[in-house]
C-alpha cells in the first residue's frame, strides 16, 4: 500500500534550537518528494521538491535530505524562529515521468517554537 | 503575479444544503486540484482538472463534483451536505498535472456544516 508516514506527530522546541522531522514512504513508482509548510488556517507552501537523484536540497534555514534506497526523507530546521511554528507535510509523487502524478500526503508534523 | 484565490473564505451551511466553492488559479496555470483537510485526516485529494477535463479523482462520494472553465477557473460543488463535510477546502494550481511541477495553494475555504 502506498503510504507516507511522518514522525514525530508533534514537536515543541525553544527558539534558536535545531530540529529534524522525519518522513518514511512506501510509494512506488517514486517520482519526487516534497516538503510543505502550512501555517494554521492557510494553504500549504512548498519548501523543497526532490527527485530521485537528489539527496540534499536547501531553502534558507530548511534542509531536506532524501535516501531513495531506504525510502526516507528528513527536514532539518536550523536556528528555529517563532515563525517556524506550523505543520510540516511530506508529500510523495507517485507515477512515471510524463504521466499523471498521484500525490500521497503524510499527516504532517506539528511544530511549535516557543520563546 | 497574483496567487491562487478562493472564494468564499468562510461559509456556514446547514445539513442537506448544497454549496459551491470557487478557485482562480495563478495566471498561466491550467491544472487545478481540490483537497479536503480535516484535523487528523490530513489533506485528502478530491479531484484534479486540466484543460477542462477531470484527470484524477479521489475516493469521495458522488455528492462531491467539480468542473473547470475555459479560463482555468474551477468550481467544486457539494450537494446534500453532511456534518462530516465540515473542513478546510484547498485549491492548488500548477502548470500541468505531470512532472515535478510545484503546486501553489490558495488560502482555502473554511466550510462549517451545522
Coordinates of C-alpha atoms in Angstrom, one line a residue:
Chain A
X1 CA 0.0 0.0 0.0
X2 CA 1.3 3.4 -0.9
X3 CA 1.8 5.4 2.3
X4 CA 3.7 8.3 3.7
X5 CA 4.4 8.3 7.4
X6 CA 5.8 11.3 9.4
X7 CA 7.3 11.5 12.8
X8 CA 7.0 12.9 15.3
X9 CA 3.4 13.8 15.2
X10 CA 4.1 16.9 17.2
X11 CA 7.2 18.7 18.5
X12 CA 7.9 21.6 20.8
X13 CA 11.3 23.3 20.7
X14 CA 12.8 26.5 22.0
X15 CA 13.5 29.4 19.7
X16 CA 17.0 29.2 18.3
X17 CA 17.3 25.4 18.5
X18 CA 17.5 23.0 15.6
X19 CA 15.2 20.2 14.9
X20 CA 14.7 17.3 12.4
X21 CA 11.4 16.0 11.1
X22 CA 11.2 12.5 9.5
X23 CA 9.3 11.1 6.6
X24 CA 9.2 7.4 5.6
X25 CA 7.4 6.3 2.5
X26 CA 6.3 3.2 0.7
X27 CA 5.4 4.7 -2.7
X28 CA 6.1 3.1 -6.0
X29 CA 7.0 4.1 -8.5
X30 CA 8.6 7.1 -6.9
X31 CA 8.6 10.4 -8.9
X32 CA 9.5 13.1 -6.4
X33 CA 9.2 14.1 -2.7
X34 CA 8.0 17.5 -1.5
X35 CA 8.0 19.2 1.8
X36 CA 5.3 21.8 2.6
X37 CA 4.9 24.2 5.4
X38 CA 1.3 25.0 6.4
X39 CA 0.5 27.8 8.8
X40 CA -2.7 27.4 10.8
X41 CA -5.7 28.3 8.6
X42 CA -3.6 28.8 5.5
X43 CA -2.8 26.8 2.4
X44 CA 0.5 24.8 2.3
X45 CA 3.6 26.4 0.9
X46 CA 6.2 24.4 -0.9
X47 CA 9.7 24.3 0.8
X48 CA 11.5 21.8 -1.4
X49 CA 10.9 19.3 -4.2
X50 CA 13.5 16.5 -4.6
X51 CA 13.7 14.0 -7.4
X52 CA 15.3 10.5 -7.2
X53 CA 18.8 11.7 -8.0
X54 CA 18.9 14.5 -5.4
X55 CA 19.8 13.7 -1.8
X56 CA 20.0 17.2 -0.3
X57 CA 18.3 20.4 -1.0
X58 CA 18.2 23.6 1.0
X59 CA 15.9 26.5 1.2
X60 CA 17.3 29.1 3.6
X61 CA 17.2 27.5 7.1
X62 CA 15.4 24.4 5.8
X63 CA 17.4 21.5 4.5
X64 CA 15.8 18.4 3.2
X65 CA 17.5 15.1 2.6
X66 CA 16.4 12.1 0.6
X67 CA 17.6 8.5 0.8
X68 CA 15.9 6.7 -2.0
X69 CA 17.3 3.3 -1.0
X70 CA 15.8 3.4 2.4
X71 CA 12.8 5.5 1.3
X72 CA 13.4 8.1 4.0
X73 CA 13.5 11.8 4.0
X74 CA 14.2 14.4 6.7
X75 CA 13.6 18.1 7.0
X76 CA 16.2 19.9 9.2
X77 CA 15.4 23.3 10.5
X78 CA 18.3 25.4 11.7
X79 CA 18.2 28.1 14.3
X80 CA 14.4 28.0 14.7
X81 CA 12.3 31.1 14.8
X82 CA 8.8 31.7 16.2
X83 CA 7.5 31.9 12.6
X84 CA 8.6 28.3 12.1
X85 CA 5.6 27.2 14.2
X86 CA 3.5 25.4 11.6
X87 CA 2.6 22.0 10.3
X88 CA 5.2 20.4 8.0
X89 CA 3.9 18.0 5.5
X90 CA 5.7 15.4 3.4
X91 CA 4.3 14.5 0.0
X92 CA 5.5 11.8 -2.3
X93 CA 4.5 11.9 -6.0
X94 CA 3.8 8.5 -7.5
X95 CA 3.9 7.8 -11.1
X96 CA 6.1 7.6 -14.2
X97 CA 7.6 10.7 -15.9
X98 CA 5.2 12.2 -18.3
X99 CA 2.1 10.5 -16.8
X100 CA -0.4 11.9 -14.4
X101 CA 1.0 12.1 -11.0
X102 CA -0.7 11.0 -7.9
X103 CA 0.3 12.7 -4.7
X104 CA 0.5 10.7 -1.5
X105 CA 0.2 13.0 1.5
X106 CA 1.6 12.5 5.0
X107 CA -0.4 13.7 8.0
X108 CA 2.2 16.2 8.9
X109 CA 4.3 17.1 12.0
X110 CA 3.0 20.0 14.1
X111 CA 5.9 22.1 15.2
X112 CA 5.7 24.7 18.0
X113 CA 8.6 27.0 18.6
X114 CA 8.4 28.7 22.0
X115 CA 10.3 31.8 23.1
Chain B
X1 CA 1.8 37.7 -10.3
X2 CA -1.3 37.1 -8.3
X3 CA -1.6 33.9 -6.3
X4 CA -4.4 31.3 -6.2
X5 CA -7.6 32.9 -4.9
X6 CA -10.5 31.1 -3.4
X7 CA -14.0 32.3 -2.6
X8 CA -15.6 32.5 -0.2
X9 CA -13.1 32.2 2.6
X10 CA -15.7 31.2 5.2
X11 CA -19.1 29.5 4.8
X12 CA -21.7 28.2 7.2
X13 CA -24.3 25.9 5.8
X14 CA -26.9 23.5 7.3
X15 CA -27.2 19.8 6.7
X16 CA -28.9 19.0 3.4
X17 CA -28.0 22.2 1.7
X18 CA -25.6 22.4 -1.2
X19 CA -22.5 24.6 -1.6
X20 CA -20.3 25.8 -4.5
X21 CA -16.7 26.9 -3.9
X22 CA -14.7 28.8 -6.4
X23 CA -10.9 28.8 -7.3
X24 CA -9.0 31.0 -9.6
X25 CA -5.5 29.6 -10.4
X26 CA -2.3 31.5 -11.0
X27 CA -2.3 33.1 -14.4
X28 CA -1.0 30.6 -17.0
X29 CA -1.7 27.6 -14.8
X30 CA -4.0 25.1 -16.4
X31 CA -4.1 22.4 -13.7
X32 CA -6.3 22.8 -10.7
X33 CA -6.6 20.3 -7.8
X34 CA -9.0 20.3 -4.9
X35 CA -8.4 18.9 -1.4
X36 CA -10.3 18.4 1.8
X37 CA -8.4 18.9 5.0
X38 CA -9.8 17.9 8.4
X39 CA -7.9 17.5 11.7
X40 CA -6.3 14.1 12.0
X41 CA -7.0 13.2 8.3
X42 CA -4.5 15.4 6.6
X43 CA -5.1 16.5 3.1
X44 CA -7.5 14.3 1.1
X45 CA -7.4 14.5 -2.6
X46 CA -10.8 15.3 -4.2
X47 CA -10.1 15.7 -7.9
X48 CA -7.8 17.4 -10.5
X49 CA -8.8 19.2 -13.6
X50 CA -6.6 20.1 -16.6
X51 CA -7.9 21.9 -19.7
X52 CA -11.5 21.5 -18.5
X53 CA -11.1 17.7 -18.2
X54 CA -11.1 15.8 -14.9
X55 CA -7.8 13.9 -14.9
X56 CA -7.8 12.3 -11.5
X57 CA -10.4 11.7 -8.8
X58 CA -10.1 10.7 -5.2
X59 CA -12.3 8.4 -3.1
X60 CA -15.1 10.7 -2.3
X61 CA -18.9 10.1 -2.8
X62 CA -20.7 11.5 -5.9
X63 CA -22.0 14.3 -3.8
X64 CA -18.7 16.0 -4.5
X65 CA -18.3 17.3 -8.0
X66 CA -16.3 19.8 -9.8
X67 CA -15.7 21.5 -13.1
X68 CA -13.2 23.7 -14.8
X69 CA -13.9 26.5 -17.2
X70 CA -12.0 27.6 -20.3
X71 CA -10.2 30.3 -18.4
X72 CA -8.9 27.6 -16.0
X73 CA -11.1 28.8 -13.1
X74 CA -12.6 25.9 -11.2
X75 CA -15.6 25.3 -9.0
X76 CA -16.4 22.4 -6.7
X77 CA -19.9 21.6 -5.6
X78 CA -21.0 19.6 -2.6
X79 CA -24.7 18.5 -2.5
X80 CA -26.7 17.3 0.4
X81 CA -24.2 18.5 3.0
X82 CA -23.4 16.3 6.0
X83 CA -21.9 17.3 9.3
X84 CA -18.7 15.4 8.3
X85 CA -18.2 17.7 5.3
X86 CA -17.1 20.5 7.7
X87 CA -13.5 21.1 6.6
X88 CA -11.0 23.4 5.1
X89 CA -11.2 23.0 1.3
X90 CA -8.0 23.8 -0.5
X91 CA -7.4 24.5 -4.1
X92 CA -4.0 24.2 -5.8
X93 CA -2.8 25.2 -9.2
X94 CA 0.1 24.1 -11.3
X95 CA 1.3 24.3 -14.9
X96 CA 0.4 20.8 -15.7
X97 CA -0.7 17.5 -14.0
X98 CA 2.6 15.8 -14.8
X99 CA 6.1 16.0 -13.7
X100 CA 7.6 17.8 -10.6
X101 CA 5.6 21.0 -11.2
X102 CA 5.1 22.8 -8.0
X103 CA 1.6 23.1 -6.7
X104 CA 0.6 26.5 -5.4
X105 CA -2.2 26.5 -2.8
X106 CA -4.9 29.1 -2.2
X107 CA -5.8 30.2 1.3
X108 CA -8.7 27.7 1.5
X109 CA -12.4 27.9 2.2
X110 CA -13.5 27.0 5.7
X111 CA -16.8 25.2 5.5
X112 CA -18.9 24.6 8.6
X113 CA -22.0 22.4 8.4
X114 CA -24.4 22.7 11.2

